[in-house]
XYZ file of C-alpha atoms in Angstrom:
623
model
C 139.032 -61.072 45.735
C 140.726 -58.117 44.161
C 143.979 -57.332 45.952
C 144.266 -54.155 48.016
C 144.726 -50.823 46.372
C 148.223 -49.697 45.926
C 150.134 -46.514 45.779
C 150.336 -43.930 43.260
C 149.767 -43.793 39.668
C 151.443 -43.835 37.025
C 150.233 -40.836 35.566
C 153.114 -41.460 37.679
C 154.433 -42.244 34.773
C 157.585 -43.270 32.805
C 159.721 -42.587 34.863
C 159.969 -43.538 36.770
C 163.251 -47.258 36.634
C 161.264 -47.227 39.530
C 159.738 -44.445 40.985
C 161.369 -41.976 38.932
C 162.088 -41.247 37.239
C 156.785 -43.920 37.122
C 154.565 -42.903 38.282
C 148.908 -43.284 39.058
C 149.029 -39.841 39.939
C 147.124 -37.320 38.289
C 145.912 -39.522 35.574
C 147.013 -43.060 35.136
C 145.588 -45.650 37.494
C 148.811 -47.168 38.641
C 151.425 -46.622 41.253
C 153.691 -43.590 40.932
C 157.123 -44.043 39.159
C 160.162 -42.278 39.987
C 162.692 -41.172 37.587
C 164.940 -43.354 36.345
C 163.158 -46.256 37.707
C 161.112 -49.110 36.421
C 158.040 -49.630 34.491
C 156.009 -48.948 37.285
C 156.257 -46.540 39.088
C 155.343 -47.670 35.866
C 153.328 -45.279 34.030
C 154.144 -41.672 33.409
C 153.639 -39.293 36.233
C 152.441 -36.703 33.914
C 152.853 -35.444 30.421
C 156.286 -34.184 31.121
C 158.430 -36.051 33.515
C 160.209 -39.093 32.265
C 160.048 -41.939 34.716
C 162.542 -44.474 33.662
C 162.413 -48.188 34.249
C 162.094 -50.048 37.447
C 159.577 -49.155 40.077
C 156.851 -50.986 41.918
C 153.801 -51.684 39.914
C 151.187 -52.611 42.391
C 148.338 -55.028 42.328
C 145.252 -54.877 40.195
C 142.517 -52.667 41.552
C 138.836 -52.762 40.828
C 138.981 -49.063 40.075
C 141.652 -49.382 37.448
C 140.662 -49.297 33.821
C 140.192 -52.705 32.351
C 137.467 -54.241 30.309
C 134.765 -52.595 32.344
C 133.858 -55.749 34.229
C 133.809 -55.261 37.985
C 135.816 -57.666 40.081
C 133.762 -60.191 42.027
C 133.376 -59.747 45.756
C 135.759 -61.485 48.132
C 135.222 -65.195 48.306
C 136.178 -65.435 51.922
C 135.839 -63.047 54.760
C 139.327 -63.819 55.865
C 140.663 -62.148 52.747
C 139.621 -58.750 54.052
C 140.459 -56.788 57.182
C 143.770 -57.837 58.630
C 144.989 -59.420 55.399
C 144.417 -56.222 53.437
C 146.060 -54.117 56.144
C 149.063 -56.430 56.247
C 149.431 -56.425 52.455
C 149.025 -52.652 52.320
C 151.673 -52.228 55.023
C 154.120 -54.432 53.094
C 153.508 -52.504 49.877
C 153.731 -49.122 51.583
C 157.022 -50.027 53.252
C 158.454 -51.344 49.996
C 157.346 -48.253 48.098
C 158.848 -45.926 50.708
C 162.211 -47.712 50.758
C 162.177 -47.902 46.963
C 161.576 -44.179 46.679
C 164.188 -43.273 49.261
C 166.852 -45.403 47.578
C 165.714 -44.024 44.226
C 166.172 -40.547 45.608
C 169.686 -41.421 46.765
C 170.336 -42.856 43.319
C 169.426 -39.549 41.676
C 171.699 -37.624 44.026
C 174.722 -39.839 43.277
C 174.071 -39.762 39.504
C 174.097 -35.964 39.618
C 177.260 -35.998 41.742
C 178.994 -38.214 39.187
C 177.879 -36.626 35.912
C 176.930 -33.083 36.849
C 173.935 -31.320 35.356
C 175.352 -30.160 32.039
C 175.495 -31.920 28.651
C 176.856 -35.233 29.975
C 174.137 -35.493 32.612
C 171.487 -34.604 30.043
C 172.833 -37.225 27.624
C 172.561 -39.950 30.254
C 169.095 -38.752 31.302
C 167.787 -38.875 27.727
C 169.238 -42.355 27.160
C 167.813 -43.539 30.487
C 164.383 -42.175 29.600
C 164.118 -44.048 26.307
C 163.402 -47.585 27.615
C 160.415 -46.586 29.718
C 158.990 -44.424 26.952
C 159.249 -47.253 24.406
C 157.904 -49.819 26.874
C 154.876 -47.682 27.680
C 154.217 -46.865 24.025
C 154.336 -50.540 23.073
C 152.705 -52.828 25.612
C 153.221 -51.308 29.058
C 149.858 -49.589 29.345
C 147.965 -52.604 28.042
C 149.719 -54.945 30.456
C 148.801 -52.803 33.420
C 145.200 -52.089 32.572
C 143.867 -55.110 30.662
C 146.044 -58.206 30.687
C 146.504 -58.204 34.444
C 142.744 -58.241 35.195
C 142.433 -61.045 32.624
C 145.175 -62.909 34.461
C 143.250 -62.619 37.724
C 140.082 -63.907 36.074
C 141.953 -66.831 34.511
C 143.206 -67.819 37.946
C 139.660 -67.859 39.262
C 137.932 -69.489 36.316
C 140.404 -71.819 34.571
C 140.778 -75.403 35.687
C 144.554 -75.049 36.033
C 144.303 -71.895 38.140
C 145.411 -69.648 35.280
C 148.857 -71.263 34.921
C 148.557 -71.794 31.149
C 147.293 -68.235 30.598
C 150.158 -66.816 32.666
C 152.709 -68.864 30.707
C 151.233 -67.722 27.383
C 151.231 -64.094 28.504
C 154.804 -64.219 29.803
C 156.001 -65.961 26.628
C 154.234 -63.425 24.408
C 155.707 -60.507 26.364
C 159.192 -61.979 26.081
C 158.905 -62.463 22.326
C 157.436 -59.018 21.629
C 159.855 -57.158 23.874
C 162.841 -59.150 22.626
C 162.071 -58.081 19.075
C 161.437 -54.524 20.242
C 164.810 -54.380 21.981
C 166.615 -55.574 18.843
C 164.902 -52.933 16.706
C 165.456 -50.162 19.263
C 169.170 -50.867 19.576
C 169.564 -50.633 15.805
C 167.711 -47.313 15.511
C 169.121 -45.818 18.738
C 170.546 -42.746 16.934
C 167.095 -41.908 15.569
C 165.542 -42.348 19.008
C 168.067 -39.967 20.562
C 167.294 -37.403 17.889
C 163.575 -37.828 18.535
C 164.090 -36.852 22.175
C 166.831 -34.267 21.790
C 167.960 -32.539 18.623
C 170.635 -30.517 20.505
C 172.291 -33.696 21.785
C 171.980 -35.413 18.408
C 173.511 -32.364 16.717
C 176.588 -32.453 18.955
C 178.802 -35.317 17.694
C 180.464 -35.972 21.060
C 177.212 -35.776 23.015
C 175.433 -37.912 20.431
C 178.093 -40.640 20.571
C 177.870 -40.793 24.356
C 174.062 -40.722 24.383
C 173.751 -43.441 21.724
C 176.209 -45.664 23.585
C 174.335 -45.153 26.853
C 171.058 -45.851 25.055
C 172.283 -49.155 23.638
C 173.158 -50.309 27.129
C 169.847 -49.051 28.556
C 167.442 -50.238 25.842
C 167.628 -53.966 26.760
C 166.026 -52.980 30.069
C 162.758 -52.804 28.098
C 162.728 -56.602 28.103
C 163.422 -56.956 31.820
C 160.913 -54.201 32.626
C 158.075 -56.122 31.006
C 159.161 -59.464 32.471
C 159.295 -57.917 35.944
C 155.795 -56.495 35.594
C 154.229 -59.769 34.415
C 156.029 -61.808 37.068
C 154.976 -59.343 39.727
C 151.348 -59.430 38.656
C 151.366 -63.233 38.626
C 152.500 -63.027 42.256
C 149.952 -60.323 43.072
C 147.183 -62.496 41.638
C 148.307 -65.203 44.070
C 148.206 -62.847 47.024
C 151.989 -62.291 47.172
C 152.498 -58.539 47.128
C 155.878 -57.934 48.717
C 158.227 -58.993 45.920
C 157.069 -56.466 43.372
C 157.352 -53.623 45.838
C 160.770 -54.557 47.221
C 162.743 -55.817 44.210
C 163.103 -52.289 42.717
C 165.259 -51.529 45.751
C 167.819 -53.986 44.316
C 167.844 -52.001 41.085
C 168.564 -48.823 42.998
C 171.325 -50.459 45.028
C 173.062 -51.758 41.901
C 172.941 -48.331 40.227
C 174.105 -46.584 43.395
C 177.048 -49.010 43.597
C 177.820 -48.470 39.905
C 177.951 -44.694 40.144
C 179.789 -44.971 43.445
C 182.479 -46.988 41.653
C 182.563 -44.353 38.902
C 183.116 -41.612 41.478
C 185.800 -43.702 43.202
C 187.705 -43.987 39.909
C 187.080 -40.579 38.335
C 185.927 -38.379 41.215
C 182.777 -36.275 41.458
C 181.822 -33.821 38.758
C 182.970 -30.904 40.920
C 186.532 -32.250 40.880
C 186.684 -34.019 37.494
C 184.531 -31.624 35.429
C 183.726 -34.699 33.334
C 182.004 -33.919 30.066
C 180.969 -35.562 26.825
C 184.420 -34.874 25.368
C 186.409 -36.178 28.339
C 184.491 -39.200 29.619
C 186.426 -42.351 28.743
C 184.986 -45.361 26.898
C 185.646 -47.387 30.048
C 183.590 -44.912 32.074
C 180.683 -45.086 29.637
C 180.889 -48.874 29.648
C 180.881 -49.015 33.462
C 177.789 -46.832 33.760
C 175.975 -48.550 30.892
C 176.561 -52.078 32.174
C 175.638 -51.061 35.723
C 172.387 -49.475 34.577
C 171.439 -52.596 32.620
C 172.484 -54.893 35.446
C 170.153 -53.104 37.869
C 167.052 -54.061 35.892
C 168.372 -57.580 35.257
C 168.801 -58.156 38.984
C 165.374 -56.659 39.690
C 163.679 -59.039 37.247
C 165.631 -62.186 38.170
C 164.960 -61.592 41.859
C 161.312 -62.399 41.176
C 162.038 -66.014 40.199
C 162.478 -67.443 43.740
C 159.200 -65.815 44.783
C 157.400 -67.341 41.796
C 158.709 -70.784 42.671
C 157.679 -70.335 46.288
C 154.177 -69.449 45.052
C 154.071 -72.696 43.050
C 154.495 -71.132 39.594
C 157.074 -72.585 37.197
C 157.475 -70.918 33.826
C 157.003 -73.088 30.743
C 157.128 -71.283 27.368
C 153.846 -71.576 25.457
C 153.333 -70.344 21.917
C 149.688 -71.415 21.490
C 148.446 -67.847 21.726
C 145.419 -68.054 19.433
C 141.978 -68.698 20.848
C 142.814 -68.065 24.484
C 141.615 -64.495 25.004
C 144.892 -62.628 24.470
C 143.654 -60.907 21.295
C 140.381 -59.895 22.884
C 142.208 -58.480 25.878
C 144.444 -56.411 23.599
C 141.409 -54.736 22.001
C 140.201 -53.621 25.407
C 143.308 -51.538 26.045
C 142.552 -48.784 23.533
C 141.814 -45.999 26.004
C 144.853 -46.816 28.085
C 147.035 -46.901 24.977
C 145.670 -43.533 23.869
C 146.238 -42.239 27.403
C 149.893 -43.280 27.225
C 150.287 -41.761 23.759
C 149.024 -38.425 25.041
C 151.468 -38.532 27.939
C 154.402 -39.517 25.756
C 153.640 -36.805 23.204
C 153.878 -34.209 25.964
C 157.023 -35.872 27.289
C 158.767 -35.699 23.909
C 157.948 -32.003 23.485
C 159.202 -31.071 26.951
C 162.355 -33.200 26.616
C 163.241 -31.630 23.264
C 162.690 -28.086 24.520
C 164.337 -28.631 27.905
C 167.490 -30.138 26.387
C 167.689 -27.292 23.857
C 167.279 -24.667 26.583
C 169.750 -26.521 28.794
C 172.375 -26.590 26.052
C 172.031 -22.836 25.498
C 172.149 -22.165 29.231
C 175.256 -24.347 29.654
C 177.000 -22.450 26.870
C 176.356 -19.298 28.894
C 177.775 -20.915 32.045
C 174.466 -21.842 33.660
C 174.548 -25.583 34.287
C 171.547 -27.440 35.721
C 168.953 -25.633 33.613
C 168.241 -28.552 31.257
C 166.391 -31.848 31.253
C 168.431 -33.363 34.079
C 167.688 -30.407 36.331
C 164.034 -30.645 35.351
C 163.871 -34.351 36.185
C 165.712 -34.001 39.485
C 163.389 -31.229 40.630
C 160.382 -33.213 39.407
C 161.452 -36.222 41.463
C 161.667 -34.184 44.663
C 158.381 -32.429 43.918
C 156.465 -35.669 43.313
C 157.518 -37.410 46.527
C 154.909 -35.757 48.806
C 152.192 -36.787 46.339
C 153.388 -40.389 46.379
C 153.668 -40.572 50.161
C 150.705 -38.454 51.273
C 147.911 -38.309 48.687
C 148.374 -41.861 47.500
C 148.363 -43.173 51.079
C 145.126 -41.325 51.838
C 143.439 -42.602 48.693
C 144.713 -46.150 49.176
C 142.551 -46.287 52.296
C 139.552 -44.624 50.623
C 139.593 -46.347 47.226
C 137.881 -49.609 48.213
C 135.053 -47.714 49.905
C 134.819 -45.251 47.016
C 134.590 -48.114 44.517
C 131.890 -49.900 46.517
C 129.836 -46.720 46.811
C 130.101 -46.092 43.064
C 129.155 -49.694 42.302
C 126.129 -49.440 44.616
C 125.038 -46.134 43.079
C 125.398 -44.329 46.419
C 126.303 -40.916 45.015
C 126.130 -39.196 48.402
C 128.779 -41.549 49.772
C 130.990 -40.937 46.722
C 130.761 -37.192 47.293
C 131.582 -37.555 50.984
C 134.559 -39.826 50.351
C 135.885 -37.538 47.622
C 135.591 -34.480 49.841
C 137.272 -36.308 52.703
C 140.175 -37.431 50.516
C 140.740 -33.929 49.136
C 140.603 -32.178 52.499
C 142.698 -34.746 54.364
C 145.520 -34.814 51.816
C 145.493 -31.009 51.569
C 146.565 -30.640 55.209
C 150.051 -31.822 54.261
C 150.182 -31.094 50.522
C 149.447 -27.355 50.733
C 152.180 -26.379 53.244
C 154.674 -28.648 51.484
C 153.898 -26.911 48.165
C 154.600 -23.525 49.735
C 157.674 -25.026 51.369
C 159.097 -25.887 47.951
C 158.694 -22.255 46.921
C 160.401 -21.002 50.074
C 163.155 -23.597 50.410
C 163.725 -24.980 46.916
C 167.205 -23.485 46.535
C 168.666 -24.555 49.912
C 167.126 -28.002 49.425
C 168.976 -28.436 46.134
C 172.167 -26.927 47.574
C 172.145 -29.783 50.078
C 171.285 -32.529 47.605
C 173.260 -31.446 44.545
C 176.114 -29.318 45.870
C 178.614 -31.737 44.293
C 177.432 -30.532 40.864
C 178.439 -26.964 41.746
C 176.567 -23.945 43.064
C 175.300 -22.808 39.668
C 173.787 -26.201 38.805
C 172.342 -26.723 42.286
C 170.761 -23.264 42.385
C 169.327 -23.741 38.876
C 167.634 -26.948 40.022
C 166.438 -25.110 43.120
C 164.743 -22.449 40.985
C 163.090 -25.185 38.909
C 161.835 -26.811 42.116
C 160.461 -23.467 43.277
C 158.624 -23.098 39.968
C 157.100 -26.548 40.357
C 156.103 -25.703 43.955
C 152.488 -24.556 44.010
C 151.582 -26.829 41.119
C 151.678 -29.661 43.639
C 148.239 -28.570 44.841
C 146.308 -29.068 41.547
C 148.500 -32.111 40.803
C 147.284 -33.745 44.020
C 143.673 -32.678 43.488
C 143.704 -34.154 39.981
C 144.849 -37.506 41.335
C 141.996 -37.654 43.843
C 139.321 -36.501 41.388
C 140.307 -39.015 38.718
C 140.047 -41.839 41.264
C 136.315 -41.149 41.275
C 136.087 -41.731 37.510
C 137.970 -45.002 37.859
C 135.599 -45.991 40.668
C 132.769 -45.636 38.125
C 134.818 -47.703 35.644
C 135.064 -44.663 33.384
C 138.457 -44.615 31.649
C 137.437 -42.439 28.710
C 137.071 -39.226 30.714
C 140.557 -39.493 32.291
C 141.947 -39.963 28.789
C 140.326 -36.786 27.483
C 141.456 -34.950 30.612
C 145.010 -36.138 30.108
C 145.005 -34.903 26.510
C 144.020 -31.446 27.744
C 146.722 -31.439 30.423
C 149.393 -32.729 28.029
C 148.461 -30.177 25.366
C 148.483 -27.336 27.883
C 151.804 -28.452 29.277
C 153.405 -28.736 25.818
C 152.042 -25.336 24.749
C 153.304 -23.714 27.933
C 156.717 -25.309 27.472
C 156.907 -23.956 23.933
C 156.003 -20.427 25.091
C 158.643 -20.542 27.827
C 161.261 -21.757 25.376
C 160.462 -18.950 22.943
C 159.961 -16.074 25.375
C 162.258 -16.673 28.349
C 166.065 -16.508 28.583
C 167.629 -19.957 28.329
C 168.527 -20.048 32.028
C 164.899 -19.557 33.055
C 163.119 -21.421 30.258
C 163.005 -24.798 32.051
C 161.898 -23.155 35.294
C 159.061 -21.612 33.299
C 158.174 -25.059 31.928
C 158.001 -26.340 35.501
C 155.619 -23.529 36.408
C 153.360 -24.285 33.439
C 153.254 -27.923 34.530
C 151.152 -26.855 37.502
C 149.061 -24.472 35.393
C 148.190 -27.327 33.024
C 147.019 -29.445 35.947
C 144.963 -26.574 37.340
C 143.130 -26.381 33.999
C 142.678 -30.146 34.078
C 141.223 -30.016 37.585
C 138.587 -27.432 36.594
C 137.476 -29.515 33.615
C 137.533 -32.813 35.527
C 135.547 -31.312 38.400
C 132.805 -30.129 36.060
C 132.582 -33.523 34.368
C 132.508 -35.358 37.679
C 129.779 -33.027 38.918
C 127.634 -34.038 35.925
C 128.316 -37.697 36.637
C 127.120 -37.124 40.212
C 123.839 -35.611 39.000
C 125.162 -32.091 39.215
C 125.672 -32.261 42.974
C 129.354 -31.941 43.762
C 129.532 -29.030 46.216
C 132.944 -27.402 46.194
C 132.335 -25.111 49.178
C 133.841 -27.190 52.029
C 136.814 -28.222 49.895
C 137.548 -24.676 48.695
C 137.283 -23.301 52.245
C 139.765 -25.864 53.555
C 142.262 -25.161 50.771
C 141.839 -21.394 51.183
C 142.504 -21.547 54.933
C 145.535 -23.771 54.422
C 146.921 -21.368 51.793
C 146.366 -18.415 54.111
C 148.240 -20.256 56.867
C 151.033 -21.321 54.516
C 151.702 -17.912 52.936
C 153.193 -16.132 55.983
C 154.965 -19.348 56.929
C 156.617 -19.525 53.509
C 157.592 -15.846 53.540
C 159.251 -16.080 56.958
C 160.877 -19.420 56.122
C 162.245 -18.055 52.845
C 163.620 -14.989 54.580
C 165.267 -17.139 57.250
C 166.832 -19.411 54.638
C 168.072 -16.471 52.582
C 169.725 -14.941 55.658
C 171.419 -18.227 56.542
C 172.854 -18.641 53.050
C 174.119 -15.056 52.999
C 175.738 -15.569 56.401
C 177.257 -19.029 55.928
C 177.799 -19.177 52.173
C 176.145 -21.025 49.329
C 177.816 -24.387 49.859
C 176.547 -27.516 51.552
C 176.878 -26.096 55.083
C 175.023 -22.901 54.286
C 172.338 -24.801 52.385
C 171.852 -27.357 55.171
C 171.586 -24.663 57.857
C 169.151 -22.672 55.732
C 167.035 -25.757 55.057
C 166.810 -26.798 58.708
C 166.157 -23.295 60.035
C 163.667 -22.511 57.288
C 161.811 -25.796 57.816
C 161.447 -25.134 61.539
C 160.092 -21.640 60.892
C 157.748 -22.941 58.203
C 156.334 -25.667 60.453
C 155.875 -23.527 63.546
C 154.303 -20.548 61.780
C 152.023 -22.773 59.717
C 150.740 -24.658 62.752
C 150.077 -21.459 64.670
C 148.334 -19.794 61.730
C 146.272 -22.895 60.905
C 145.167 -23.142 64.505
C 144.038 -19.512 64.462
C 142.157 -20.160 61.217
C 140.502 -23.231 62.776
C 141.465 -25.753 60.134
C 139.446 -28.694 61.434
C 141.286 -31.304 59.362
C 144.643 -30.296 60.869
C 143.200 -30.490 64.378
C 141.877 -33.965 63.643
C 145.244 -35.085 62.266
C 147.142 -33.774 65.283
C 144.691 -35.543 67.560
C 145.182 -38.798 65.688
C 148.973 -38.514 65.929
C 148.794 -37.801 69.660
C 146.540 -40.795 70.154
C 148.994 -43.008 68.273
C 151.931 -41.983 70.447
C 149.873 -42.081 73.633
C 149.919 -38.397 74.480
């Protein structure tokens, strides 16, 4: 039987070495990413946010794009019910811990390097491995080879062992060669992502050195994914979700050691001209070691599952070539995402360099990625959790041709996730600055406030971002991967065009914040187009009335809550100062005001979904 559905996408994404900075969400059918994180959170969260190597990938789902062949029904009843719930609980717990440690990792990286040129140089170098992995074989592994691996286990006499060994050997050979080539051309790769960094000799030297330490993670990224999917195919889901935590711990320890030796950015003012070769070496080796540990930690689990790797080079005539041809739409999907990513990275680093020259740190690619990571977390925790429960039923209804059930499930998923997503989106607008003052105060007030403004600009875009994720699940349920590809091209093009306009028209300090705002606009356009196409697929009967009414009521309840919360936070910062203490007080007080006012307003507006959720929570805690 196909294993249970997993968390977010990877539209989350490269990001994410994890989560990550990947992470699918609004497009890609895989779990969401997290910047700098693994191949998983694998696939890009969207056409703009890099999700570096390392996050949880998640098991194969019947609704993910593959060769169009539906997975067979469960062979045994015992494989359903409790087993699925237990596996889902293990994966959800692993994903949550992975994201929380990934979040802590981002905070300590910013504390160590700041959010100026040095931080941007590390961010660009850290982004490269995931981008190259996804452009080469990452998307194909996730969407095509893994389903083939599951089928080989069911149909081959040896339980798919030979196929798994061939696949793992092939991945090792291809990625090994890719790593060697990438290390040699690292200067060109840095220039491809950031002309401003490449044009600055000191920044370029640091970025290229970081990149040459980070690029070998491409190999361990792919090995981790294949090993994890071999385990998933054998019903062992925990390892792939929990091993990225080891990656985060290693990187946290590495940057903690850097801070212990050199101090935080606020005290050292470390830059590309002052960082020592020993400091670069420490951070580079630690970053590489995190992915090595993550991949090697899978070996004991493979042995416990009865799998022992034996290299096999007899690749011809065993279905690997055929499987590769089936990945075309996924590969094109990834190309569209990466094209948007390259444009945004180039423009954001250029704007950030100009802003830093004017004394405005935090307004570059690192600030963009940090804000993006915070902004994506509610999507990964809320929307993905809701859809993980609905996806199996949605897929069965689509397979059975029950269009009414598909419509009902889609409406339910949209309205249920909106109860939390909408107020959180407004909360980012109201409390983005104090939130970043708390998390990134060690980088200085200017950098922290710049990231806070970027987070505010992302804010409301969370609503169409979440809607897009839910709507595209319906296409995957119908085994339609072409439509999500076309939709992603539109979103990526809109995002890149908006980024270019912001870069040309806005002052450097506000250009990246403008790019963050256009990110949501691009997804809003994508939602409108996807909704119309899905309506045609459902015989023209996809009523938007109930969904629009729910979102409208939630927005009406959230607006006064956000205004009062923002005013409260502003007063607290003015009273207590713009440091950590003032930011923390503003965040707590503003959050309380936001929650109380929203609940009261939503109750007056009779938001049925919120009432149902509150009732469910009370039932769970016995009140």
